[in-house]
Short mmCIF file of C-alpha atoms in Angstrom, two decimals:
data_model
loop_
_atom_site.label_atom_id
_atom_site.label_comp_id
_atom_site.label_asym_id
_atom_site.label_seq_id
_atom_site.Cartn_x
_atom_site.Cartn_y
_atom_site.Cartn_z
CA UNK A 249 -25.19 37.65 -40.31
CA UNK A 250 -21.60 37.97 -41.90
CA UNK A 251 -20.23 35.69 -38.80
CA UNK A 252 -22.81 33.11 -39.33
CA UNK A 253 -21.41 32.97 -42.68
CA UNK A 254 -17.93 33.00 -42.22
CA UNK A 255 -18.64 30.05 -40.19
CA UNK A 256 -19.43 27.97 -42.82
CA UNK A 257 -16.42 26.21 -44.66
CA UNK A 258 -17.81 26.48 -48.44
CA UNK A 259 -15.31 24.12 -50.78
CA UNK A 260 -13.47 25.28 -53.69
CA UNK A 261 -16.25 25.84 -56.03
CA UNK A 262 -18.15 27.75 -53.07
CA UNK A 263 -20.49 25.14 -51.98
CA UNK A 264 -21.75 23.28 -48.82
CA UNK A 265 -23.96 20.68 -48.69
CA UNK A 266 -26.90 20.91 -46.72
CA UNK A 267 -29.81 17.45 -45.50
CA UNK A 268 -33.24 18.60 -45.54
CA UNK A 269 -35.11 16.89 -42.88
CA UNK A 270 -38.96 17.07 -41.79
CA UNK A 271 -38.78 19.44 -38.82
CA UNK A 272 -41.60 17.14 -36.95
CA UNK A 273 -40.95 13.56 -37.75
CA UNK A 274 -36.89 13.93 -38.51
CA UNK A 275 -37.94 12.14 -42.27
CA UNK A 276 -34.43 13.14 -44.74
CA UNK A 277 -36.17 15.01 -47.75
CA UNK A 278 -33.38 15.61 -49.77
CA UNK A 279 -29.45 16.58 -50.49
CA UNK A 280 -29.11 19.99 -51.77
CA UNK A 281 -26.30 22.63 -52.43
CA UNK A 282 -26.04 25.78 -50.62
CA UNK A 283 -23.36 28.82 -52.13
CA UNK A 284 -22.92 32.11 -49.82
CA UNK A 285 -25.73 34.12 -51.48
CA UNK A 286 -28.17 31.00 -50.79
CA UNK A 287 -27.34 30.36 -47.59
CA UNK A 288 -28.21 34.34 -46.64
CA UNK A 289 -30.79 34.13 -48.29
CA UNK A 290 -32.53 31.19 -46.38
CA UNK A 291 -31.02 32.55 -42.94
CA UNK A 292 -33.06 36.04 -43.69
CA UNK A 293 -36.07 34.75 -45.27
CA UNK A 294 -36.35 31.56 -43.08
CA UNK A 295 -37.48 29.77 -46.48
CA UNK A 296 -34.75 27.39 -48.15
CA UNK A 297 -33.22 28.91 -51.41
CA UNK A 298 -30.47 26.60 -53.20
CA UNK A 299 -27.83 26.83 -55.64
CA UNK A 300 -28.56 24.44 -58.85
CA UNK A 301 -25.29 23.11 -60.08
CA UNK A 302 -26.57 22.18 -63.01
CA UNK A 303 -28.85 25.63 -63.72
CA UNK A 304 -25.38 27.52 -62.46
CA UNK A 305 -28.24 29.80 -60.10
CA UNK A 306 -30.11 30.23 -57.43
CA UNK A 307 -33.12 27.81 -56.43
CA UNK A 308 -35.65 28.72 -54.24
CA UNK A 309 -37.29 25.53 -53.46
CA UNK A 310 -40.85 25.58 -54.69
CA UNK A 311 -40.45 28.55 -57.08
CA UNK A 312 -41.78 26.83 -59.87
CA UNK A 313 -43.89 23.85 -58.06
CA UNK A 314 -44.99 25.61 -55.24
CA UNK A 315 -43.61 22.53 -52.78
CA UNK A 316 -42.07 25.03 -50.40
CA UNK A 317 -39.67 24.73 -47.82
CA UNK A 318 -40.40 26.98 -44.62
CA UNK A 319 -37.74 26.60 -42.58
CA UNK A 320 -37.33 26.15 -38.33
CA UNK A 321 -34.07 25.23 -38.00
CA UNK A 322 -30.19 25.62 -39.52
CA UNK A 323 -27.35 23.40 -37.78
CA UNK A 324 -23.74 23.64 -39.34
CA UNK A 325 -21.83 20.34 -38.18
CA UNK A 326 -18.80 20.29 -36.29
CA UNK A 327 -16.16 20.66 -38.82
CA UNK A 328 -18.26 23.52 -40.45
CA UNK A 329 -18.69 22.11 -43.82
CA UNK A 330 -22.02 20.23 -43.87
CA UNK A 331 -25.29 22.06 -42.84
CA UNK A 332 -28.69 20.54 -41.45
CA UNK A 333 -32.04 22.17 -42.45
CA UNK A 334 -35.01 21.25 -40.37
CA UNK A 335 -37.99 22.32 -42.33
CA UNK A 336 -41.82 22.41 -42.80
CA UNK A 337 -42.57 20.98 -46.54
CA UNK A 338 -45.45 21.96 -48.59
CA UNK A 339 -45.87 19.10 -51.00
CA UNK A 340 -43.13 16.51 -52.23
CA UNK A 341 -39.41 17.26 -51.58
CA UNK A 342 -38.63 15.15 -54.95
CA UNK A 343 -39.28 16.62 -58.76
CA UNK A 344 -40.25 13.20 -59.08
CA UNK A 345 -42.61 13.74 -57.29
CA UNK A 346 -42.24 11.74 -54.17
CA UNK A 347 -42.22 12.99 -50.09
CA UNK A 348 -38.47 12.64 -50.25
CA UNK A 349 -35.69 12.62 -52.68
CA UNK A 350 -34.87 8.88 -50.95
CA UNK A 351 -37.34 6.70 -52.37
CA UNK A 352 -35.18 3.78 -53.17
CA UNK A 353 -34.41 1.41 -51.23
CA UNK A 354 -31.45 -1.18 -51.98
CA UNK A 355 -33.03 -4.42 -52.27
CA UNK A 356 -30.98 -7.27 -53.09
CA UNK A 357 -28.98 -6.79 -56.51
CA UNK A 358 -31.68 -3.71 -56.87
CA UNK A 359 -32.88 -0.80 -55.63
CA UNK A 360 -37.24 -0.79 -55.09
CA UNK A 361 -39.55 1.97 -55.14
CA UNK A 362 -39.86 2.57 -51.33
CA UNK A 363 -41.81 5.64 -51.23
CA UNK A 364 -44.96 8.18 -50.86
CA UNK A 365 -45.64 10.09 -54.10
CA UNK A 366 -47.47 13.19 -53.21
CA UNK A 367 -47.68 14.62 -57.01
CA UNK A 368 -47.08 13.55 -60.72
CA UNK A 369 -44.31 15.59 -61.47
CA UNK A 370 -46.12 15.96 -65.43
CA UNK A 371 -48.50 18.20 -64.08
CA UNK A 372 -46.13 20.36 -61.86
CA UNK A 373 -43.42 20.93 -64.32
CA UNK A 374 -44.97 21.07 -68.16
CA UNK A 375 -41.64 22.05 -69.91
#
């Protein structure tokens, strides 16, 4: 495990960014943020745990809305500092509660609504 890790070229503040794709139809789901501790986490468990910049901890996708993230694949790009899950997703991707975190599309001077909403994100997170 430790040289699967040491593989990865985490920046300064110990991150990597990681694409969440749709194992089956290659649909991007979402950007995320992966630190050391994540990344081991979702390489032993084979469901994706995050780190939330903005919580300063760990995120283990679906913890709190149940959209989980089982994943079937890891790829690490070829200068070692991106990383490509490949995952089966239980529910939306989005805490908006769309299919994927790209819903907009750039339309003109604006960008449209372009997406599948699989929840209302009310009901899923009542804080």
């Amino acid at each position: 495990m430790a040289d699967l890790l040491d593989s990865v070229k985490f920046d300064a503040a110990g991150l990597v960014g990681a694409i969440v794709q749709d194992h089956a139809t290659g649909e991007v789901l979402m950007f995320a943020w992966m630190n050391r501790e994540s990344l081991q986490i979702t390489l032993e468990k084979r469901v994706a745990c995050y780190y939330s910049r903005s919580r300063q901890k760990l995120w283990l996708k679906g913890e709190s809305s149940g959209h989980t993230q089982k994943v079937h694949e890891i790829r690490l790009d070829c200068d070692g500092d991106a990383l490509l899950l490949k995952v089966e997703q239980v529910g939306g991707a989005c805490h908006t509660g769309y299919r994927s975190c790209f819903y907009r599309v750039q339309d003109g001077g604006s960008w449209r609504e372009d997406g599948h909403k699989v929840f209302d994100s009310k009901d899923v997170y009542k804080s």
